[in-house]
Short mmCIF file of C-alpha atoms in Angstrom, two decimals:
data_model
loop_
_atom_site.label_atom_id
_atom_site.label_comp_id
_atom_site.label_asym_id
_atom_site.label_seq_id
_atom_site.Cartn_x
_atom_site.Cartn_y
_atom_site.Cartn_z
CA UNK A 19 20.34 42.78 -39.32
CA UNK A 20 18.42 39.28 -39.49
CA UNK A 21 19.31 36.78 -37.33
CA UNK A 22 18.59 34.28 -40.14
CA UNK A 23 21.34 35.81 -42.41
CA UNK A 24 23.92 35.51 -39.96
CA UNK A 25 26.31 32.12 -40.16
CA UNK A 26 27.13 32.03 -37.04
CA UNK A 27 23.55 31.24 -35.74
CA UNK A 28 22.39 29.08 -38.82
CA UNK A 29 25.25 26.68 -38.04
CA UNK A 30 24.19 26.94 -34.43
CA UNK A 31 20.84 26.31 -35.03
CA UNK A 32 21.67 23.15 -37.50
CA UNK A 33 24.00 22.23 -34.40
CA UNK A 34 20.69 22.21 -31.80
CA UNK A 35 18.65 20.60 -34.62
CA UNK A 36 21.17 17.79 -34.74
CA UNK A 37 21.17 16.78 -31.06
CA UNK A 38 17.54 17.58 -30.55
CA UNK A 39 15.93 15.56 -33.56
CA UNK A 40 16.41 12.28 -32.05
CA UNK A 41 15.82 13.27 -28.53
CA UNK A 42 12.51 14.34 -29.45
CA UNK A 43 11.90 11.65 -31.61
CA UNK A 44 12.29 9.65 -28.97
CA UNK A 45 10.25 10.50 -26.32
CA UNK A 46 7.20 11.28 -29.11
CA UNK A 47 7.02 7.93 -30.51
CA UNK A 48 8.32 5.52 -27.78
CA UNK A 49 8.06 7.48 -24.32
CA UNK A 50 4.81 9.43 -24.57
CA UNK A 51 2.82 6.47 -25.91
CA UNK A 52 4.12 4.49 -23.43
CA UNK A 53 3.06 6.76 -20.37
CA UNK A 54 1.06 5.58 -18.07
CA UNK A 55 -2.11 8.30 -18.09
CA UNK A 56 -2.87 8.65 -14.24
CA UNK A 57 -1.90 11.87 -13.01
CA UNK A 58 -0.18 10.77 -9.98
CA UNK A 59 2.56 10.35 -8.67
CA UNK A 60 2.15 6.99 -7.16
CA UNK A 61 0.59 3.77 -8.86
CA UNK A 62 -3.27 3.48 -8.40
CA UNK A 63 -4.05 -0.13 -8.04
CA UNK A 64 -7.59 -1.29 -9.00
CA UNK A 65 -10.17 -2.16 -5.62
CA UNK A 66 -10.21 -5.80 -5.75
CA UNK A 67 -13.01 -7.95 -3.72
CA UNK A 68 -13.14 -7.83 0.00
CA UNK A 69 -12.59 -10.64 1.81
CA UNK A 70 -16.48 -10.81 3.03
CA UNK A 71 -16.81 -11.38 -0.79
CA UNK A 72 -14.62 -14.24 -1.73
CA UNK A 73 -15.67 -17.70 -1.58
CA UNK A 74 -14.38 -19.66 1.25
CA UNK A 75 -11.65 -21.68 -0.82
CA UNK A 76 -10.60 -19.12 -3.45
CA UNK A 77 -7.31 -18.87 -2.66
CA UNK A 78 -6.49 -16.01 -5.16
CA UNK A 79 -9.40 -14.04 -3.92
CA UNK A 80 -8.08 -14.04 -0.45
CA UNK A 81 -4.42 -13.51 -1.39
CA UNK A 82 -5.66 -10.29 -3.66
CA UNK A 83 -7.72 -9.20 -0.51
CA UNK A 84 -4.65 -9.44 1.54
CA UNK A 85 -2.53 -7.55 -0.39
CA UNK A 86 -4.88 -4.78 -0.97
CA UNK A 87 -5.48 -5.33 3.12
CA UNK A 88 -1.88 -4.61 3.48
CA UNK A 89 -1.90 -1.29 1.24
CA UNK A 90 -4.22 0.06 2.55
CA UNK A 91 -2.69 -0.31 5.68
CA UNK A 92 0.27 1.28 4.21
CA UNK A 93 -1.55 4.09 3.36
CA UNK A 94 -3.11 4.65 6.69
CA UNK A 95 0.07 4.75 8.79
CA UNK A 96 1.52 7.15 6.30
CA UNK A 97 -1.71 9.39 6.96
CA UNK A 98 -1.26 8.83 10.50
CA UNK A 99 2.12 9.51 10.50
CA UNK A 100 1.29 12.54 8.83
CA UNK A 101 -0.99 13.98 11.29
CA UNK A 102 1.58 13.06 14.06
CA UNK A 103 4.26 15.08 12.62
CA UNK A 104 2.35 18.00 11.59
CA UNK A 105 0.65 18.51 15.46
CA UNK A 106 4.64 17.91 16.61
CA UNK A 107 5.67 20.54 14.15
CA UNK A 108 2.72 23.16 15.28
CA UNK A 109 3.74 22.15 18.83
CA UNK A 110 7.68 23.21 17.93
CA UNK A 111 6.60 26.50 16.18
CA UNK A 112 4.09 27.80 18.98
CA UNK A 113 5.75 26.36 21.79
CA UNK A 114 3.91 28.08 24.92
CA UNK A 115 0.70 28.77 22.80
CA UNK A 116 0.54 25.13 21.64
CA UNK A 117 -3.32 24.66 23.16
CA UNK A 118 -4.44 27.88 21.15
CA UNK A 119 -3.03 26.90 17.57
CA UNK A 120 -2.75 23.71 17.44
CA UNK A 121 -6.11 22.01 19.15
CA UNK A 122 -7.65 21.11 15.67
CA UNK A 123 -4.68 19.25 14.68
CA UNK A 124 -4.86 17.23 17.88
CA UNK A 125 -7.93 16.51 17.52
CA UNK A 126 -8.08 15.37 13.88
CA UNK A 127 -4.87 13.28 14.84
CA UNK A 128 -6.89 12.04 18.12
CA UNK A 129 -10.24 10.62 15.48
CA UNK A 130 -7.44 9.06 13.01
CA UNK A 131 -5.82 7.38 15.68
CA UNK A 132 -8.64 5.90 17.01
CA UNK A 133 -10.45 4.59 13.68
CA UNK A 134 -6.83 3.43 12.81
CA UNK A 135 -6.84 1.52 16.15
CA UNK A 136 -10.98 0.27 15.79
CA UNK A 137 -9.53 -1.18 12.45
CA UNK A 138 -5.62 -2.41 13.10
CA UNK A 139 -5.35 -2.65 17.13
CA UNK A 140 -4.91 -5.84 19.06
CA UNK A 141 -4.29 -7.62 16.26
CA UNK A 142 -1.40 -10.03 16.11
CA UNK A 143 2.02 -9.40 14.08
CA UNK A 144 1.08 -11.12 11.48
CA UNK A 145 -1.74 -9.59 10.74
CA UNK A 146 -4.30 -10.67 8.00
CA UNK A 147 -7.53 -9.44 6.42
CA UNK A 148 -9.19 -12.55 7.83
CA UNK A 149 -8.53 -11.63 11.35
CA UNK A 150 -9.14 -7.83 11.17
CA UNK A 151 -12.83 -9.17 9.44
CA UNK A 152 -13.41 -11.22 12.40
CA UNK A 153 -12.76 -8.09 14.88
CA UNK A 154 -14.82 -6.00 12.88
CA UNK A 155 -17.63 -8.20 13.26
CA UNK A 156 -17.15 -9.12 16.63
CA UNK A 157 -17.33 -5.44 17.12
CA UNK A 158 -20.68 -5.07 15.14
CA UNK A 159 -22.13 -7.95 16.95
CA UNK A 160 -21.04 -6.02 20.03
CA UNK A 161 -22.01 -2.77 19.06
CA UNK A 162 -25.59 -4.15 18.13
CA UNK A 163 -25.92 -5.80 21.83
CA UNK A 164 -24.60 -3.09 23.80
CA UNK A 165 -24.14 -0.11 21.89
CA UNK A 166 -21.77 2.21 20.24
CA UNK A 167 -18.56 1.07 22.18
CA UNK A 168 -17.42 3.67 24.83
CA UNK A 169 -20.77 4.37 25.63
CA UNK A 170 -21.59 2.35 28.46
CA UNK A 171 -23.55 -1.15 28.68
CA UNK A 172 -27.24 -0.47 27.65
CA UNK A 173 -30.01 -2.69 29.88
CA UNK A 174 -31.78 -4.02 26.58
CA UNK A 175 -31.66 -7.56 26.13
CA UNK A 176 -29.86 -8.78 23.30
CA UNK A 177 -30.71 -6.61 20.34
CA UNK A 178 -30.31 -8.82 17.69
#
């Protein structure tokens, strides 16, 4: 016996073809052209100009560095964050053999934390892309005196 014949499923099937037409009209003419075609799950927002490239009075440039500035500070307390809870969780689940299995997570933790710190640390509460440029370059003047920092004063006469 064919399913087709039978009245019970063609009226079924008229049924489904009722409710479903408009739902899939729907979402192929107004949702699917709509769609935003980034396959992620969080908005990508476009790299805007750095502070070291916006004019000295361009007040837009310097707001749109700050916001990216603060984003991408987002973004790398989330990663350290992260790395945090995954060397805590290794440390729950070994326990007693936490130095054996969980070393490289320490360690990748231990080189985030400290770039995050290089880039964010000692900087006030309010913190803005102006005064994280200035540390930078203080640190690059430094650096270029005295060498990479943590690795003693050098002898040499200013570098520069």
């Amino acid at each position: 016996m064919d399913p087709e014949q039978n009245t019970f499923y063609r009226i079924m099937n008229k049924i489904f073809y009722l409710l479903d037409a408009p739902v899939e009209y729907f979402r192929e003419k107004i949702v699917v052209p709509n769609q935003k075609k980034y396959p992620w799950y969080h908005q990508k927002f476009r790299r805007v100009p750095t502070i070291d490239e916006c004019y000295e009075l361009d007040a837009v440039c310097i707001l749109e560095a700050q916001y990216q500035f603060d984003r991408d500070k987002m973004v790398d307390d989330e990663i350290l964050s992260i790395l945090r809870q995954r060397y805590e969780d290794c440390g729950w689940y070994y326990w007693e053999d936490k130095e054996k299995f969980c070393t490289g997570l320490y360690e990748a933790y231990k080189e985030a934390a400290g770039a995050w710190f290089a880039k964010y640390g000692d900087l006030s509460a309010q913190q803005s892309v102006i005064d994280a440029f200035m540390k930078q370059k203080h640190r690059m003047i430094w650096e270029r005196r005295h060498g990479p920092v943590g690795s003693g004063m050098t002898n040499k006469k200013y570098a520069i």
